[in-house]
Amino acid sequence: MTMPRVPVAIASKDNSLKESLLMLLTEEGVEGAAYAETEAALAYLQRSGPGILLLDTEMAVSSVTNLVAQVKSGQPRSQVICITQPGQSEIARLLQRQGVAACVAKPLDDIEMIRTLQRVGGQKTDLAAATAFLQPNTGSRGKVITFFSTISGAGKTVLAINLAAVLARQGGGKICLVDANLQFGDIGSYLCREGEASIASYAAAFGDGVSVQEYLLPWKPNVDLLLAPARIKAAELVTPVILIAALRELSHTYDYVIVDTTAGFNEWTLSAMDLAQTVFFVNTVEHVPAVRKVRIGLNLLQGLGYGQERIRLLLNRDKSKSGLDVRQVETALERKFQMHITNDYDTVVHSVLNGIPFVDSQPDRLVSKQLELLAMSLQGQVQAEEEPRSWLSRKLASWF
């Protein structure tokens, strides 16, 4: 791929960065100019024609969304590449959701920068087409439901498995349970299905146009599994694009695609949330650091453009003896939990040790009844009433 002959404007206050980039552009035969102010860089692009704005994120920019719109209003075919600080993968994803074509992290690598300029400069699609794959998967047959948390051990894997089981028992149609915790997946070990086909097998054959359904494992009537790789290194085969392709295909075949993810933000987890109609943000309030991570997670999700209609705050292990006061936590978060799952340690541990969902082994427990109501709400079977029979019914009736 040759370097596209489009002008490049650099906006940065770092003189050494500007000098090195200008030298690189000169070596590649690309017209470029560097400025200490964003307005001057935009003016250069408007004079020179459609091109690329290289924006150092250390610049004082009030809104990247407005900046992208400003770039494209002057030159619709122009693109923005952001230069970010190291370790800012979440920020990079946020910027791309705001219309940035690509992000390159410091310290800059010449080869990576050249390849990024080649790729972005050669793009022919507009902004809407370039970001279409990030929009909710509204045109599919089934619902994608993603379980997410900012803290390890919150219980999202157990909840995802039990939700799949209870949906199947209630006649919710065809269900696929996907383990997108690709490095340390737990669903296979929970259900004693380790070492079998996984999404890594699908990834290895992805270029051959195979169907992901060739790598599914039957679990129970109307429920199939797509497991995480048994080896950590095999997770490297599964790029976000491959995960998105798998989930999209499954959502056209299954009524419910339930996705478990790793704790925290990464490209795989964000991809699973991008396609989901509902994201259950699973939390515990057992200590202050956990609450802080929830608040940070909510702020980032809001910045990524996830509305409250998609993100459902779920409090797991409610009424734990070691937990903080829920009302104080909700005040700190400036948002209430929309679902409370009771703390039933013995039931959950027995379920994990035996590899049997507690909704099947102990259906009369309160925690099982709560999962049943959650499944009913997803199917639209819980309706708002003038006098709901319980606080849980009121909560669930307002969800969907």
Coordinates of C-alpha atoms in Angstrom, one line a residue:
M1 CA 0.0 0.0 0.0
T2 CA 1.5 3.3 -1.1
M3 CA 1.2 6.5 1.0
P4 CA -1.8 8.5 -0.2
R5 CA -1.0 12.0 -1.5
V6 CA -3.2 13.9 0.9
P7 CA -2.0 16.8 3.0
V8 CA -1.4 16.2 6.7
A9 CA -1.9 18.8 9.4
I10 CA -0.3 18.3 12.8
A11 CA -1.7 19.9 15.9
S12 CA 0.5 19.6 19.0
K13 CA 2.4 21.7 21.5
D14 CA 5.2 19.2 21.6
N15 CA 7.9 20.7 19.3
S16 CA 10.0 17.4 19.2
L17 CA 6.9 15.5 18.2
K18 CA 6.0 17.9 15.5
E19 CA 9.6 17.8 14.1
S20 CA 9.8 14.0 14.0
L21 CA 6.4 13.8 12.3
L22 CA 7.3 16.4 9.7
M23 CA 10.6 14.6 9.0
L24 CA 8.7 11.3 8.5
L25 CA 6.2 13.0 6.2
T26 CA 9.0 14.5 4.1
E27 CA 10.7 11.2 3.8
E28 CA 7.5 9.6 2.5
G29 CA 6.9 12.5 0.1
V30 CA 3.7 13.7 1.9
E31 CA 2.8 17.4 2.2
G32 CA 2.5 18.4 5.8
A33 CA 2.5 21.3 8.2
A34 CA 2.6 21.6 12.0
Y35 CA 0.9 24.0 14.3
A36 CA 0.6 24.7 18.0
E37 CA -3.1 25.6 17.7
T38 CA -5.9 23.4 16.5
E39 CA -7.6 26.3 14.6
A40 CA -4.5 26.9 12.5
A41 CA -4.3 23.2 11.6
L42 CA -8.0 23.3 10.5
A43 CA -7.4 26.4 8.4
Y44 CA -4.5 24.6 6.7
L45 CA -6.8 21.6 5.7
Q46 CA -9.4 24.0 4.4
R47 CA -6.9 25.7 2.2
S48 CA -5.1 22.6 1.0
G49 CA -8.0 20.2 0.4
P50 CA -9.2 17.0 1.9
G51 CA -6.5 15.5 4.2
I52 CA -5.7 14.2 7.6
L53 CA -5.5 16.0 11.0
L54 CA -3.0 14.5 13.4
L55 CA -4.2 15.6 16.8
D56 CA -2.2 15.3 19.9
T57 CA -4.7 14.5 22.7
E58 CA -2.7 16.7 25.1
M59 CA -4.1 19.7 23.2
A60 CA -6.9 21.6 25.0
V61 CA -9.8 20.4 22.9
S62 CA -13.3 20.9 24.5
S63 CA -15.1 18.3 22.3
V64 CA -13.6 15.8 19.9
T65 CA -17.1 15.2 18.5
N66 CA -17.4 18.9 17.6
L67 CA -13.8 18.9 16.2
V68 CA -14.5 16.0 13.9
A69 CA -17.7 17.7 12.7
Q70 CA -15.8 20.9 12.1
V71 CA -13.1 19.0 10.1
K72 CA -15.7 17.4 7.9
S73 CA -17.8 20.5 7.4
G74 CA -14.8 22.2 5.9
Q75 CA -13.6 19.1 4.0
P76 CA -16.1 16.2 4.1
R77 CA -13.5 13.6 3.0
S78 CA -10.9 14.7 5.7
Q79 CA -10.1 12.4 8.6
V80 CA -8.8 12.8 12.2
I81 CA -6.1 10.6 13.7
C82 CA -5.4 11.1 17.4
I83 CA -2.1 10.6 19.1
T84 CA -2.8 9.3 22.6
Q85 CA -0.8 8.6 25.8
P86 CA 0.4 5.0 26.4
G87 CA -2.1 2.7 28.1
Q88 CA -5.1 4.7 27.0
S89 CA -6.9 1.9 25.0
E90 CA -10.3 2.9 26.6
I91 CA -9.8 6.5 25.6
A92 CA -8.8 5.5 22.1
R93 CA -12.0 3.5 21.8
L94 CA -14.0 6.5 23.0
L95 CA -12.4 8.8 20.5
Q96 CA -13.2 6.3 17.7
R97 CA -16.8 6.3 18.8
Q98 CA -16.7 10.1 18.5
G99 CA -15.7 9.9 14.8
V100 CA -11.9 9.7 15.0
A101 CA -10.6 7.5 12.2
A102 CA -7.7 5.9 14.2
C103 CA -5.5 6.3 17.3
V104 CA -1.8 5.9 17.6
A105 CA -0.2 5.7 21.1
K106 CA 3.0 7.4 22.2
P107 CA 5.9 6.7 21.9
L108 CA 5.3 6.8 18.2
D109 CA 6.6 4.0 16.0
D110 CA 7.4 5.2 12.4
I111 CA 6.2 2.0 10.7
E112 CA 2.9 2.0 12.7
M113 CA 2.4 5.7 11.9
I114 CA 3.0 5.2 8.2
R115 CA 0.6 2.2 8.0
T116 CA -2.1 4.2 9.9
L117 CA -1.7 7.1 7.5
Q118 CA -1.9 4.7 4.5
R119 CA -5.0 3.0 5.9
V120 CA -6.8 6.2 6.9
G121 CA -5.8 8.2 3.8
G122 CA -7.0 5.4 1.5
Q123 CA -10.5 5.2 3.1
K124 CA -13.3 5.9 0.8
T125 CA -16.3 5.4 3.2
D126 CA -17.9 8.2 5.1
L127 CA -18.2 8.4 8.9
A128 CA -21.5 6.6 9.1
A129 CA -20.3 3.6 7.1
A130 CA -17.0 3.5 8.9
T131 CA -18.7 3.2 12.3
A132 CA -21.8 1.2 11.4
F133 CA -20.4 -2.0 12.9
L134 CA -20.4 -0.3 16.3
Q135 CA -24.1 0.4 16.4
P136 CA -26.5 -1.8 18.4
N137 CA -27.5 -5.0 16.5
T138 CA -31.1 -3.9 16.1
G139 CA -31.7 -5.7 12.8
S140 CA -31.1 -9.2 14.1
R141 CA -33.6 -11.9 15.1
G142 CA -32.4 -12.3 18.7
K143 CA -31.4 -10.2 21.6
V144 CA -27.7 -9.9 22.6
I145 CA -27.4 -9.7 26.4
T146 CA -23.9 -8.9 27.8
F147 CA -22.8 -9.4 31.4
F148 CA -20.1 -6.9 32.4
S149 CA -18.3 -5.8 35.6
T150 CA -15.4 -3.5 36.5
I151 CA -14.5 -5.8 39.4
S152 CA -13.4 -9.5 39.5
G153 CA -15.5 -12.0 41.4
A154 CA -18.7 -10.0 41.1
G155 CA -20.6 -13.1 40.0
K156 CA -21.5 -12.3 36.4
T157 CA -20.5 -15.7 35.1
V158 CA -22.8 -17.5 37.5
L159 CA -25.6 -15.1 36.7
A160 CA -25.1 -15.5 32.9
I161 CA -25.2 -19.3 33.2
N162 CA -28.3 -19.4 35.4
L163 CA -30.1 -16.8 33.2
A164 CA -29.5 -19.1 30.1
A165 CA -30.8 -22.1 32.1
V166 CA -33.9 -20.4 33.3
L167 CA -34.7 -18.9 29.9
A168 CA -34.6 -22.4 28.4
R169 CA -36.9 -23.8 31.1
Q170 CA -39.4 -21.0 30.5
G171 CA -39.5 -21.7 26.8
G172 CA -37.6 -18.6 25.7
G173 CA -36.6 -20.1 22.4
K174 CA -33.1 -20.9 21.2
I175 CA -30.3 -19.7 23.4
C176 CA -26.5 -19.4 22.9
L177 CA -24.2 -18.8 25.9
V178 CA -20.9 -17.2 24.8
D179 CA -17.8 -17.0 27.0
A180 CA -16.0 -13.8 25.8
N181 CA -13.6 -13.9 28.8
L182 CA -11.2 -15.2 26.2
Q183 CA -8.1 -15.6 28.4
F184 CA -9.6 -16.9 31.6
G185 CA -13.0 -18.2 30.6
D186 CA -15.0 -19.9 33.4
I187 CA -18.1 -21.3 31.7
G188 CA -16.3 -24.4 30.4
S189 CA -15.0 -25.3 33.8
Y190 CA -18.3 -24.5 35.5
L191 CA -20.1 -26.9 33.2
C192 CA -17.3 -29.4 33.0
R193 CA -16.8 -28.9 29.2
E194 CA -13.2 -27.8 29.1
G195 CA -10.9 -28.8 26.3
E196 CA -13.5 -29.0 23.6
A197 CA -14.1 -26.8 20.5
S198 CA -14.0 -23.0 21.2
I199 CA -14.1 -19.7 19.6
A200 CA -10.4 -20.0 18.9
S201 CA -11.1 -22.9 16.5
Y202 CA -13.6 -20.6 14.7
A203 CA -11.0 -17.8 14.6
A204 CA -8.3 -20.1 13.1
A205 CA -10.6 -21.0 10.2
F206 CA -12.2 -17.5 9.9
G207 CA -10.6 -16.7 6.6
D208 CA -12.2 -19.7 5.0
G209 CA -15.7 -18.4 5.5
V210 CA -16.8 -21.0 8.0
S211 CA -19.9 -20.7 10.2
V212 CA -19.4 -20.2 13.9
Q213 CA -22.1 -22.8 14.5
E214 CA -19.7 -25.5 13.5
Y215 CA -17.9 -24.8 16.8
L216 CA -20.9 -24.7 19.2
L217 CA -21.4 -27.3 21.9
P218 CA -24.8 -28.5 23.0
W219 CA -25.5 -28.1 26.7
K220 CA -29.2 -28.7 27.2
P221 CA -32.3 -28.6 25.1
N222 CA -32.4 -25.3 23.1
V223 CA -29.1 -24.1 24.7
D224 CA -25.7 -24.2 23.0
L225 CA -22.3 -23.0 24.1
L226 CA -19.5 -21.1 22.5
L227 CA -16.6 -21.6 24.9
A228 CA -13.4 -19.5 25.5
P229 CA -10.1 -21.1 24.4
A230 CA -8.6 -23.6 26.8
R231 CA -5.1 -22.0 26.4
I232 CA -4.5 -18.3 27.1
K233 CA -2.3 -17.8 24.0
A234 CA -5.1 -19.1 21.8
A235 CA -7.1 -16.0 22.7
E236 CA -4.7 -14.0 20.5
L237 CA -6.4 -15.5 17.5
V238 CA -9.7 -13.9 18.3
T239 CA -9.7 -10.3 17.2
P240 CA -12.6 -8.0 18.0
V241 CA -13.7 -8.2 14.4
I242 CA -13.9 -12.0 14.6
L243 CA -15.9 -11.8 17.9
I244 CA -18.3 -9.3 16.4
A245 CA -18.8 -11.6 13.3
A246 CA -19.5 -14.5 15.6
L247 CA -22.0 -12.6 17.7
R248 CA -23.8 -11.1 14.7
E249 CA -24.2 -14.6 13.1
L250 CA -25.5 -16.1 16.3
S251 CA -28.0 -13.3 16.8
H252 CA -29.6 -14.2 13.5
T253 CA -30.1 -17.8 14.6
Y254 CA -30.8 -17.6 18.3
D255 CA -33.5 -15.8 20.2
Y256 CA -31.0 -14.9 23.0
V257 CA -27.3 -14.6 22.8
I258 CA -26.0 -14.3 26.4
V259 CA -22.3 -13.1 26.6
D260 CA -20.1 -13.3 29.6
T261 CA -17.1 -11.0 29.6
T262 CA -13.9 -10.4 31.5
A263 CA -13.8 -7.8 34.3
G264 CA -12.8 -4.4 33.1
F265 CA -12.6 -2.8 29.7
N266 CA -10.8 -4.3 26.7
E267 CA -11.5 -4.5 23.0
W268 CA -13.4 -7.9 23.3
T269 CA -15.6 -6.6 26.1
L270 CA -16.4 -3.4 24.4
S271 CA -17.2 -5.3 21.2
A272 CA -19.7 -7.5 23.1
M273 CA -21.3 -4.4 24.7
D274 CA -21.5 -2.6 21.4
L275 CA -23.7 -5.3 19.9
A276 CA -25.9 -5.8 23.0
Q277 CA -29.4 -4.5 23.4
T278 CA -29.0 -4.9 27.1
V279 CA -25.8 -4.8 29.3
F280 CA -26.1 -6.0 32.8
F281 CA -23.4 -4.1 34.8
V282 CA -22.9 -6.5 37.7
N283 CA -21.6 -5.0 41.0
T284 CA -21.0 -5.7 44.6
V285 CA -20.8 -3.1 47.4
E286 CA -18.5 -5.0 49.7
H287 CA -15.8 -2.3 49.9
V288 CA -15.0 1.2 48.9
P289 CA -12.6 0.4 46.0
A290 CA -15.3 -1.6 44.3
V291 CA -17.7 1.3 44.4
R292 CA -15.0 3.6 43.0
K293 CA -14.5 1.2 40.1
V294 CA -18.3 1.2 39.5
R295 CA -18.3 5.0 39.3
I296 CA -15.4 5.1 36.9
G297 CA -17.0 2.4 34.8
L298 CA -20.3 4.3 34.6
N299 CA -18.6 7.5 33.6
L300 CA -16.6 5.8 30.8
L301 CA -19.7 4.0 29.5
Q302 CA -21.6 7.3 29.4
G303 CA -18.7 8.8 27.5
L304 CA -18.8 5.9 25.1
G305 CA -22.4 6.8 24.3
Y306 CA -24.2 4.0 26.1
G307 CA -27.6 5.3 27.2
Q308 CA -29.2 4.3 30.5
E309 CA -31.8 2.3 28.5
R310 CA -29.0 -0.2 27.6
I311 CA -27.0 -0.3 30.8
R312 CA -28.8 -2.0 33.7
L313 CA -27.1 -1.7 37.1
L314 CA -27.4 -5.0 38.9
L315 CA -26.4 -5.5 42.6
N316 CA -25.2 -9.0 43.3
R317 CA -24.9 -10.5 46.8
D318 CA -27.2 -7.9 48.2
K319 CA -27.4 -7.8 52.1
S320 CA -23.9 -9.3 52.4
K321 CA -22.8 -8.9 56.0
S322 CA -19.5 -7.3 54.8
G323 CA -21.2 -4.9 52.4
L324 CA -21.6 -1.2 52.5
D325 CA -24.9 0.6 53.0
V326 CA -26.6 0.4 49.6
R327 CA -28.3 3.8 49.9
Q328 CA -25.0 5.5 50.6
V329 CA -23.5 3.7 47.6
E330 CA -26.4 4.8 45.3
T331 CA -25.9 8.4 46.5
A332 CA -22.2 8.2 45.6
L333 CA -23.0 6.7 42.2
E334 CA -25.8 9.2 41.6
R335 CA -27.8 6.3 40.3
K336 CA -29.9 3.5 41.8
F337 CA -29.4 -0.2 41.3
Q338 CA -32.2 -1.6 39.1
M339 CA -31.9 -5.1 40.2
H340 CA -30.9 -6.8 43.5
I341 CA -29.8 -10.4 43.7
T342 CA -29.7 -11.7 47.2
N343 CA -26.6 -13.1 48.9
D344 CA -27.0 -16.9 49.1
Y345 CA -23.5 -18.1 49.5
D346 CA -24.3 -21.8 50.2
T347 CA -26.6 -22.2 47.2
V348 CA -24.1 -20.6 44.8
V349 CA -21.1 -22.5 46.0
H350 CA -23.0 -25.8 45.8
S351 CA -24.0 -24.9 42.3
V352 CA -20.4 -24.2 41.2
L353 CA -18.9 -27.3 42.8
N354 CA -21.5 -29.5 41.1
G355 CA -21.6 -27.8 37.8
I356 CA -25.4 -27.5 37.9
P357 CA -27.2 -24.1 37.7
F358 CA -28.9 -23.3 41.0
V359 CA -32.1 -22.4 39.1
D360 CA -32.2 -26.1 38.2
S361 CA -30.9 -27.7 41.4
Q362 CA -32.6 -25.4 43.9
P363 CA -35.4 -23.7 42.1
D364 CA -37.3 -22.7 45.3
R365 CA -34.5 -20.5 46.7
L366 CA -35.0 -16.7 46.6
V367 CA -32.0 -16.3 44.3
S368 CA -33.5 -18.7 41.8
K369 CA -36.9 -16.9 41.9
Q370 CA -35.1 -13.6 41.2
L371 CA -33.4 -15.1 38.2
E372 CA -36.8 -16.4 37.0
L373 CA -38.3 -12.9 37.2
L374 CA -35.3 -11.5 35.4
A375 CA -35.8 -14.0 32.6
M376 CA -39.5 -13.2 32.5
S377 CA -38.8 -9.5 32.1
L378 CA -36.5 -10.1 29.1
Q379 CA -39.4 -11.9 27.5
G380 CA -41.8 -9.2 28.3
Q381 CA -43.8 -11.3 30.6
V382 CA -43.5 -9.0 33.6
Q383 CA -45.9 -6.1 33.1
A384 CA -46.4 -2.9 35.1
E385 CA -49.4 -3.1 37.3
E386 CA -51.2 -0.6 39.5
E387 CA -50.3 -2.6 42.6
P388 CA -47.3 -4.9 41.8
R389 CA -47.0 -7.8 44.2
S390 CA -43.4 -7.0 45.2
W391 CA -40.7 -4.3 44.9
L392 CA -38.9 -6.7 42.6
S393 CA -41.8 -6.8 40.2
R394 CA -41.9 -3.0 40.2
K395 CA -38.2 -2.8 39.4
L396 CA -38.4 -5.3 36.6
A397 CA -41.6 -3.9 35.1
S398 CA -39.8 -0.6 34.5
W399 CA -36.8 -2.1 32.7
F400 CA -38.1 -3.0 29.3

